Short mmCIF file of C-alpha atoms in Angstrom, two decimals:
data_model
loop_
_atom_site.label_atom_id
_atom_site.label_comp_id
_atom_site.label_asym_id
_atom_site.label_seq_id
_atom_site.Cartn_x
_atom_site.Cartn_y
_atom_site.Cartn_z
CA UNK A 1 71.18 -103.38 -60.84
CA UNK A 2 71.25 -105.88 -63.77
CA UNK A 3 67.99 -107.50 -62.64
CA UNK A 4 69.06 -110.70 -64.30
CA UNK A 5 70.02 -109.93 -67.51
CA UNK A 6 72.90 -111.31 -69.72
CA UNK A 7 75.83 -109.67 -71.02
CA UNK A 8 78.31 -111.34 -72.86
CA UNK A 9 81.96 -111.31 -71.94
CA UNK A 10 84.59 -111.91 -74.71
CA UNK A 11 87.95 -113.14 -73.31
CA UNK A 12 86.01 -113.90 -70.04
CA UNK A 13 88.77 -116.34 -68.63
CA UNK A 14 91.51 -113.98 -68.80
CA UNK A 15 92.91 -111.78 -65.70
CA UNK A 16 91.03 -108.78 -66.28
CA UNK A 17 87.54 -110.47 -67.83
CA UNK A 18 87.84 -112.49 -64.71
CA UNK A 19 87.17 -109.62 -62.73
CA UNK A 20 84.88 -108.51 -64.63
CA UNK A 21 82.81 -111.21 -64.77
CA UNK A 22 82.53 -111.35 -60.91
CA UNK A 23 81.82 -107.26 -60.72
CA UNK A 24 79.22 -107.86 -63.22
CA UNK A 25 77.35 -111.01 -61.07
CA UNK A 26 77.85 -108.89 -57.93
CA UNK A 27 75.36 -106.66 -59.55
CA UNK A 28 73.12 -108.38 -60.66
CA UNK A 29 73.59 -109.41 -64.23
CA UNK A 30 74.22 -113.14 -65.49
CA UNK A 31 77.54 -113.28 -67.20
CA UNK A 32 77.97 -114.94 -70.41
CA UNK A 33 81.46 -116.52 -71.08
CA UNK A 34 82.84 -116.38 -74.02
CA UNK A 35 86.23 -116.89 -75.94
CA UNK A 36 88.17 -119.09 -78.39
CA UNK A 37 89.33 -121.28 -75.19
CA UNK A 38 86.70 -124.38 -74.66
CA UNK A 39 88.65 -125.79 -71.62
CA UNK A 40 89.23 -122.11 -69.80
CA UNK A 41 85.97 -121.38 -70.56
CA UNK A 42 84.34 -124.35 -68.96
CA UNK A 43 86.67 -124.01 -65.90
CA UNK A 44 85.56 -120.03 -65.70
CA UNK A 45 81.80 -121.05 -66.14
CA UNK A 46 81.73 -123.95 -63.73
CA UNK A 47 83.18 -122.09 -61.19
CA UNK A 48 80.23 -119.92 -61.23
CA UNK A 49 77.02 -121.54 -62.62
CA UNK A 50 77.35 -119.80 -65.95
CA UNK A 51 76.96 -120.84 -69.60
CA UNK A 52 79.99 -121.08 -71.56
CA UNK A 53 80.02 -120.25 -75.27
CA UNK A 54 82.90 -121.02 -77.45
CA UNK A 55 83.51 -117.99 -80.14
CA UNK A 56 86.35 -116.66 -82.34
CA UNK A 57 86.87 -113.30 -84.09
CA UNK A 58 87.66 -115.11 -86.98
CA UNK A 59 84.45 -117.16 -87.35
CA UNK A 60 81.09 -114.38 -86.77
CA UNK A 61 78.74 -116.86 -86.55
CA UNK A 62 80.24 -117.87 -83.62
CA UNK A 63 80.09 -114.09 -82.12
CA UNK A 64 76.43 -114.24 -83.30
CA UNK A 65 76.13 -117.32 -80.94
CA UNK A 66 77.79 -115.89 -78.46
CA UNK A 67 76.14 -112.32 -78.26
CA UNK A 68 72.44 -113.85 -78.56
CA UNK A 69 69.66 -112.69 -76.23
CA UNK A 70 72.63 -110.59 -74.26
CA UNK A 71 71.98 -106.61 -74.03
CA UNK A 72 75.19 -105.72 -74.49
CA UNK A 73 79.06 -107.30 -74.75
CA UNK A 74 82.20 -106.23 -72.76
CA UNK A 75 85.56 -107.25 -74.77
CA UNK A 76 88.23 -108.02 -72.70
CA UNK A 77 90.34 -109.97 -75.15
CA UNK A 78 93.35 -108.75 -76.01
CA UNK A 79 95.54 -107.84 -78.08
CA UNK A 80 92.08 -105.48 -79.12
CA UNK A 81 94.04 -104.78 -82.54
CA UNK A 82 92.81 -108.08 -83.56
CA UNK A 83 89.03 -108.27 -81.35
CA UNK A 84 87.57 -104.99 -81.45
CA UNK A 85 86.65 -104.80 -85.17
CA UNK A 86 85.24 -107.96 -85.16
CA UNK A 87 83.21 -108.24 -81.53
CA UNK A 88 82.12 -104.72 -82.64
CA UNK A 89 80.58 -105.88 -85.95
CA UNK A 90 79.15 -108.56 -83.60
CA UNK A 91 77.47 -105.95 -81.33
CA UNK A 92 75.91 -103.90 -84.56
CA UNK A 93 74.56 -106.98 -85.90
CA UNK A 94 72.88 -108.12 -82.55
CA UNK A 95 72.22 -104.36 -81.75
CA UNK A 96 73.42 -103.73 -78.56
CA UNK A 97 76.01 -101.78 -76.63
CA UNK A 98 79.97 -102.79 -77.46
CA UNK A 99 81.99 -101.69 -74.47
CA UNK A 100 85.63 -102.83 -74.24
CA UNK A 101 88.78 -102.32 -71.77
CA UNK A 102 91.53 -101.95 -74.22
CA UNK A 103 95.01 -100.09 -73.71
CA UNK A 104 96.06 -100.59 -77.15
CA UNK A 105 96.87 -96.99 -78.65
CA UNK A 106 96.61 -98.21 -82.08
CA UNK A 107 93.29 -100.04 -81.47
CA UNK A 108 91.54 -97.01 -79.72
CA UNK A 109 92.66 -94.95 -82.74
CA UNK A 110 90.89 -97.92 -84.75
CA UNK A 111 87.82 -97.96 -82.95
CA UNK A 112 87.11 -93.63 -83.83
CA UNK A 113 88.38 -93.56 -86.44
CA UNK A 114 86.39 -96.66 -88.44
CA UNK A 115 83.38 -96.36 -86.33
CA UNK A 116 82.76 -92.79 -85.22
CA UNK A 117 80.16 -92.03 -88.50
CA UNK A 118 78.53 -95.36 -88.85
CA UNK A 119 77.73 -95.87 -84.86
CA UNK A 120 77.03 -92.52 -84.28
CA UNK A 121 74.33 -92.24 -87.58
CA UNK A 122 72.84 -96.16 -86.55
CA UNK A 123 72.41 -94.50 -83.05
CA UNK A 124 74.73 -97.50 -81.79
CA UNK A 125 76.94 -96.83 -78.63
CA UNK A 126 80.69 -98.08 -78.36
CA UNK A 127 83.03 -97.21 -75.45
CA UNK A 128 86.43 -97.68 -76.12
CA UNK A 129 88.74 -98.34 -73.35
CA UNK A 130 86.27 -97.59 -70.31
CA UNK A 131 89.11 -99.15 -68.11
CA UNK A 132 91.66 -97.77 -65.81
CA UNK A 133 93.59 -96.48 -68.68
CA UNK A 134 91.62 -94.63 -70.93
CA UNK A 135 88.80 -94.40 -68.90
CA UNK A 136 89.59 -93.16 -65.69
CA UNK A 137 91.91 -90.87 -66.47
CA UNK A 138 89.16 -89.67 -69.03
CA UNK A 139 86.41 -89.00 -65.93
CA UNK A 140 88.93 -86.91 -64.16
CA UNK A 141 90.19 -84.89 -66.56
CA UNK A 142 86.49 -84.11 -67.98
CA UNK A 143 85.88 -83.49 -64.25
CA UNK A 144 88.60 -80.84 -63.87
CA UNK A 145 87.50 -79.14 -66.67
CA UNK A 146 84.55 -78.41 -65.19
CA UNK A 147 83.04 -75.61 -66.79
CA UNK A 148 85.79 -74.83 -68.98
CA UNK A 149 84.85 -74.67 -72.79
CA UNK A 150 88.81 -75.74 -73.68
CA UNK A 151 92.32 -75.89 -72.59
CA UNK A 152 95.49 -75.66 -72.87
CA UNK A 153 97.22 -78.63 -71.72
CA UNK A 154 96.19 -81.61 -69.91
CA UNK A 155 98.61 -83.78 -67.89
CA UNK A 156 97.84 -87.49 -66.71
CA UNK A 157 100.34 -88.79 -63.93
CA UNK A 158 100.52 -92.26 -63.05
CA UNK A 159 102.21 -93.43 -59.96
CA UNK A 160 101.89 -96.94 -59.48
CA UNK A 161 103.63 -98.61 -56.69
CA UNK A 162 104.60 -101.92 -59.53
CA UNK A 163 103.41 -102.90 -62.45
CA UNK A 164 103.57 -106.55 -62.83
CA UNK A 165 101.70 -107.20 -65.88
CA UNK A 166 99.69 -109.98 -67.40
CA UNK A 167 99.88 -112.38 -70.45
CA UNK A 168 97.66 -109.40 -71.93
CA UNK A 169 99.26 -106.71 -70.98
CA UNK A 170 102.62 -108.16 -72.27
CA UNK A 171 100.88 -109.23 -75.52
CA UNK A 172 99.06 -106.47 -76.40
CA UNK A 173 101.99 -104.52 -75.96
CA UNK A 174 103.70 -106.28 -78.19
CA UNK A 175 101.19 -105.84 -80.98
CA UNK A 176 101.42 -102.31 -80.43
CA UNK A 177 104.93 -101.89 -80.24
CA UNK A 178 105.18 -104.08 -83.88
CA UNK A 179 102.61 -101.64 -85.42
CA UNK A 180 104.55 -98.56 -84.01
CA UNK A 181 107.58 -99.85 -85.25
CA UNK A 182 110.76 -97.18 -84.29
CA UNK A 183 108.19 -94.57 -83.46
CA UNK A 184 106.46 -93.53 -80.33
CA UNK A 185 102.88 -91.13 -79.77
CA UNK A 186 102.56 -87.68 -78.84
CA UNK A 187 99.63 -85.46 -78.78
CA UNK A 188 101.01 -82.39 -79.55
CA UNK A 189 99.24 -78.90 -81.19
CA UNK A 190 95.90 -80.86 -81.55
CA UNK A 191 97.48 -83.57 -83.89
CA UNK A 192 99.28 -86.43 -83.41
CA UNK A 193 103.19 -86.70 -84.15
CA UNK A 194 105.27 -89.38 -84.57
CA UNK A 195 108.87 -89.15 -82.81
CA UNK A 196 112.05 -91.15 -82.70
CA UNK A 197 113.87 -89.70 -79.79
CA UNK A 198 113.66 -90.98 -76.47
CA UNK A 199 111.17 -90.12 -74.13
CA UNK A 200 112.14 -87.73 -71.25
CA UNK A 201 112.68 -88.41 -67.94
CA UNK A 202 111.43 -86.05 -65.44
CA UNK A 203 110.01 -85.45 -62.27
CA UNK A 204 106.39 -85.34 -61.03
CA UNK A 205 104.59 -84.02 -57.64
CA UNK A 206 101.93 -86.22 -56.49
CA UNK A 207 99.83 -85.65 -54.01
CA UNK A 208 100.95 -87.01 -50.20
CA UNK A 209 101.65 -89.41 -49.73
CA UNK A 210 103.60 -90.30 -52.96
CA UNK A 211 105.17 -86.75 -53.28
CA UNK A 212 107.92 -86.07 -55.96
CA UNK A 213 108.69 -88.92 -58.04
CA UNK A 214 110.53 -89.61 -61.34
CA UNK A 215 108.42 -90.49 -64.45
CA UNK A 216 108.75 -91.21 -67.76
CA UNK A 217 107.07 -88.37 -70.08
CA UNK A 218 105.36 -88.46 -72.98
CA UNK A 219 104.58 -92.25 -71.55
CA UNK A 220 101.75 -92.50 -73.75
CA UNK A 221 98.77 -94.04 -73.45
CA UNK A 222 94.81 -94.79 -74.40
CA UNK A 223 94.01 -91.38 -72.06
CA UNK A 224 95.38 -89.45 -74.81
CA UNK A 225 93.79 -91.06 -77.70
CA UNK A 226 89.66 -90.42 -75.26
CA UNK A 227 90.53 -87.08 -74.04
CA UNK A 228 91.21 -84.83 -77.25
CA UNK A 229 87.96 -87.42 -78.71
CA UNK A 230 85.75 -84.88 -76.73
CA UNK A 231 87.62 -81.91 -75.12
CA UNK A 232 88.87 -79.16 -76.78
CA UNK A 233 92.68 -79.73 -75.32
CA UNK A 234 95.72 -78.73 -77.52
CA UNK A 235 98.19 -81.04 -75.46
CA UNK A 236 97.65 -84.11 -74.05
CA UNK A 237 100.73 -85.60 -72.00
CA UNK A 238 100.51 -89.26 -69.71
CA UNK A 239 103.69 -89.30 -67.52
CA UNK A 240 104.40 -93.22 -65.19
CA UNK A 241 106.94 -93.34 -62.34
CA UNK A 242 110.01 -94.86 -64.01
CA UNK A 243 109.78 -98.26 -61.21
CA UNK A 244 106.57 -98.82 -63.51
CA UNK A 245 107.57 -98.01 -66.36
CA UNK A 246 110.65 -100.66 -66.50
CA UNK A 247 108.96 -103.38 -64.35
CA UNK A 248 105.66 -103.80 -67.09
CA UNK A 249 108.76 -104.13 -70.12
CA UNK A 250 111.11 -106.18 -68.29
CA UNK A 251 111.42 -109.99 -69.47
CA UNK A 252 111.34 -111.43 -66.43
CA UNK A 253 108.85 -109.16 -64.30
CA UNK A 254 106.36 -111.81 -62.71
CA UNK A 255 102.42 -111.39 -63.38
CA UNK A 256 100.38 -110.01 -61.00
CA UNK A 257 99.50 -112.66 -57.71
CA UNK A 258 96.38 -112.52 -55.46
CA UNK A 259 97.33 -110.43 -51.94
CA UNK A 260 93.46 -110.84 -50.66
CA UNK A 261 90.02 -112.92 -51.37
CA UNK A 262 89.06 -111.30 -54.61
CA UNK A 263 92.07 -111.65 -56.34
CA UNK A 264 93.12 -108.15 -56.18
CA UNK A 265 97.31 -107.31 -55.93
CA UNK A 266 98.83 -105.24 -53.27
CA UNK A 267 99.63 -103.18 -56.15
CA UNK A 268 98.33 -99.12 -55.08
CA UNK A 269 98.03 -96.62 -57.95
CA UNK A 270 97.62 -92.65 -57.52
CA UNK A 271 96.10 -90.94 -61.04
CA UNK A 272 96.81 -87.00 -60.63
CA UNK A 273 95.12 -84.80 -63.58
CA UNK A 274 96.38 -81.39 -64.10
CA UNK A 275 94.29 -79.41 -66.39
CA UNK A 276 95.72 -75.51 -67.66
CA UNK A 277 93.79 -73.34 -69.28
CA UNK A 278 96.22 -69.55 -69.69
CA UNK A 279 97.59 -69.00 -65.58
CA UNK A 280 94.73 -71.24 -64.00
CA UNK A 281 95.15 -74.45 -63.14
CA UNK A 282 92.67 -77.66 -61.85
CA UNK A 283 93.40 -80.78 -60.79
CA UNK A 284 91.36 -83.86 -59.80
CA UNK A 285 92.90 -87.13 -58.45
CA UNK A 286 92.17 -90.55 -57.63
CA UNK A 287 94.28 -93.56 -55.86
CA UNK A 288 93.66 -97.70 -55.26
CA UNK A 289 94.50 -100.71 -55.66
CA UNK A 290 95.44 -103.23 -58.19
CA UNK A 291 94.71 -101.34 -62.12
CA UNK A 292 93.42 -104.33 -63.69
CA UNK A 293 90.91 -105.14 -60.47
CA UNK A 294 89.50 -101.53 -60.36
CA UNK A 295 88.73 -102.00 -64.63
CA UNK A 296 85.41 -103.69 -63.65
CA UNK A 297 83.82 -101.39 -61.55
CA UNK A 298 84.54 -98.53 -64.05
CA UNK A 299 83.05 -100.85 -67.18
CA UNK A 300 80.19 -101.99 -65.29
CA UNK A 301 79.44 -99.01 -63.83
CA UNK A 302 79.70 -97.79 -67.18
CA UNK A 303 77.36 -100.38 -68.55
CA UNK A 304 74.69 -99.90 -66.09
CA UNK A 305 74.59 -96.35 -67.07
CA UNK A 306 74.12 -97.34 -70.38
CA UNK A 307 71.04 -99.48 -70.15
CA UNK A 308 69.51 -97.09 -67.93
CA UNK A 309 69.78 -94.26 -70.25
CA UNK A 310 72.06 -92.23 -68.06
CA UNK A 311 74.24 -91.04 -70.98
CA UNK A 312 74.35 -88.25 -73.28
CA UNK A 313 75.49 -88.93 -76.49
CA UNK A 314 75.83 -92.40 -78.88
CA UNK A 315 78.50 -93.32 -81.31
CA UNK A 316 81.89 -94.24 -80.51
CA UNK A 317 82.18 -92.02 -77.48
CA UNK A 318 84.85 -91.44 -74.47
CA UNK A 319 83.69 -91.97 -71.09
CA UNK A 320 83.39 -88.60 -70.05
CA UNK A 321 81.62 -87.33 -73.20
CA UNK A 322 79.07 -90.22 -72.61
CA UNK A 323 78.78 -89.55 -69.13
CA UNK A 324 78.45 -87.44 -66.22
CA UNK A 325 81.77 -87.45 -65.18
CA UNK A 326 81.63 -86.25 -61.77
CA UNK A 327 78.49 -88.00 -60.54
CA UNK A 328 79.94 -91.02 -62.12
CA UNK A 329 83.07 -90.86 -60.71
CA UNK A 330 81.38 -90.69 -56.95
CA UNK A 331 79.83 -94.12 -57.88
CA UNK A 332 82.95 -95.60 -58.00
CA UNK A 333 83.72 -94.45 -54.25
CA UNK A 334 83.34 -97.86 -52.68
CA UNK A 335 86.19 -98.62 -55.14
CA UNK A 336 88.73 -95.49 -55.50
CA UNK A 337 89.77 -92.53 -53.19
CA UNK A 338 89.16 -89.91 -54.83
CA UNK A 339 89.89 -85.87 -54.36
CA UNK A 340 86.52 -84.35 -56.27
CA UNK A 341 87.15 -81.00 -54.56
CA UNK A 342 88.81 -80.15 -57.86
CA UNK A 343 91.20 -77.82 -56.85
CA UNK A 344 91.11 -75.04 -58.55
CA UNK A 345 94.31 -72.63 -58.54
CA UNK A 346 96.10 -70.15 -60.64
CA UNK A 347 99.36 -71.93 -62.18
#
């Protein structure tokens, strides 16, 4: 447990950080607010004993305020293409762990790319998007590996039951969609390709009790920017139910709305992983509720692990290449269902 010790939460007040910030006091650490927004911070802090401090990306002495005497910071400001590079410079200078919840394709891609050599050679650690996207789909897919040295494909399916999305969500996803421009992702022959058609349409066998569904292919996201980071795997494919995938772009979708006493949506979510490797096949799967609740128990778990030394490697790392995937993924049981039998099949 965090025996008391601070760690500082950039963009604190917002839907996700708020969840965050109560995961993190539930075990144990002392959450330090922080953000550009005095008033929303105050509100945030008062509500639970905490210290506000006021910081901005675009004034570091402010992050140098904000990050002092914490042992580590979680961003979860968004849009990340504007945070990360800044809160991270924060982190190095303060030398602690950077850990952020970002679904931004574009920013992961950032994060490696500009970081990888300088983190890894300072012996700093930075987790990009330990969150349900990114991260979780990350765990499972290391997990079905297993023992496998690489892979042919990997295959992420999302079935969510809606997807009402927040301020941030909507946001960030117009950031990305302005850097992207006419183009969308694929991972494709171990490289990245940039394509102007539409993404298909196809269909997808989840587990019971979802069963067949329609998804969007090639629906793209931060899994597929952590999982070739660390695995030798020449395609990497994220597929959504369609519902999902036109209810988180539609104008007038409403944000997400409290269904119990934490806050969480009655919003359920199935991940299935399909890993294929010549005619074998594994698969490892995990459902829920509400994606942007179950994001704090997969960074904090994640930041536990790192100030107890339970990882094993530093740089700008993936959560399963920093992790043990497996064991870490049956912490997180209070929290997901998940199938860790692995199944293990010819294709």
């Amino acid at each position: 447990m965090g025996a008391g010790q601070l760690v500082a939460v950039f963009g604190a007040y917002g839907h996700t950080g708020r969840f965050v910030v109560a995961e993190l006091a539930a075990r144990g650490f002392v959450p330090v607010p922080s953000g550009r927004n005095a008033q929303a911070l105050e509100e945030l802090a008062g509500e639970h004993g905490l210290e506000a401090r006021v910081a901005s990306v675009d004034d570091p002495a402010s992050l140098d305020r904000a990050l002092a005497g914490t042992v580590a910071v979680i961003n979860c400001a968004g849009p990340f293409a504007s945070t990360t590079g800044p809160v991270i410079e924060a982190a190095l200078r303060a030398r602690i762990p950077y850990l952020d919840v970002a679904a931004e394709i574009e920013a992961n891609l950032d994060t490696f790319a500009h970081y990888r050599e300088r983190a890894r050679e300072s012996g700093a650690v930075i987790v990009p998007a330990m969150a349900f996207f990114g991260g979780l789909g990350d765990l499972l897919a290391t997990a079905a590996m297993d023992d496998w040295t690489e892979a042919d494909e990997a295959h992420i399916a999302y079935a969510l039951s809606s997807w009402h999305p927040t301020a941030g969500t909507r946001l960030s996803g117009a950031v990305s969609r302005e850097r992207r421009g006419s183009h969308r992702l694929r991972y494709s022959g171990g490289q990245w390709e940039r394509r102007t058609d539409a993404a298909p349409v196809l269909e997808w066998t989840f587990p019971d009790p979802v069963g067949r569904r329609p998804v969007v292919g090639e629906f793209t996201m931060a899994d597929v920017v952590t999982v070739p980071q660390h695995l030798s795997v020449s395609d990497v494919t994220t597929y959504m139910t369609t519902e999902a995938a036109r209810e988180v772009v539609a104008p007038h979708t409403p944000a997400p709305t409290a269904a119990d006493g934490s806050g969480r949506s009655d919003q359920t979510f199935l991940v299935d992983v399909v890993v294929r490797s010549g005619g074998a096949e594994r698969r490892a799967t995990a459902g829920g509720q509400d994606i942007y609740a179950v994001t704090a128990p997969l960074v904090v778990e994640a930041l536990d692990r790192v100030l107890t030394g339970r990882t094993k490697a530093v740089g700008v790392v993936s959560a399963g290449e920093i992790f043990d995937a497996p064991d870490f993924l049956r912490a997180l049981a209070p929290h997901i269902a998940l199938d860790l039998h692995l199944r293990k099949e010819d294709a």
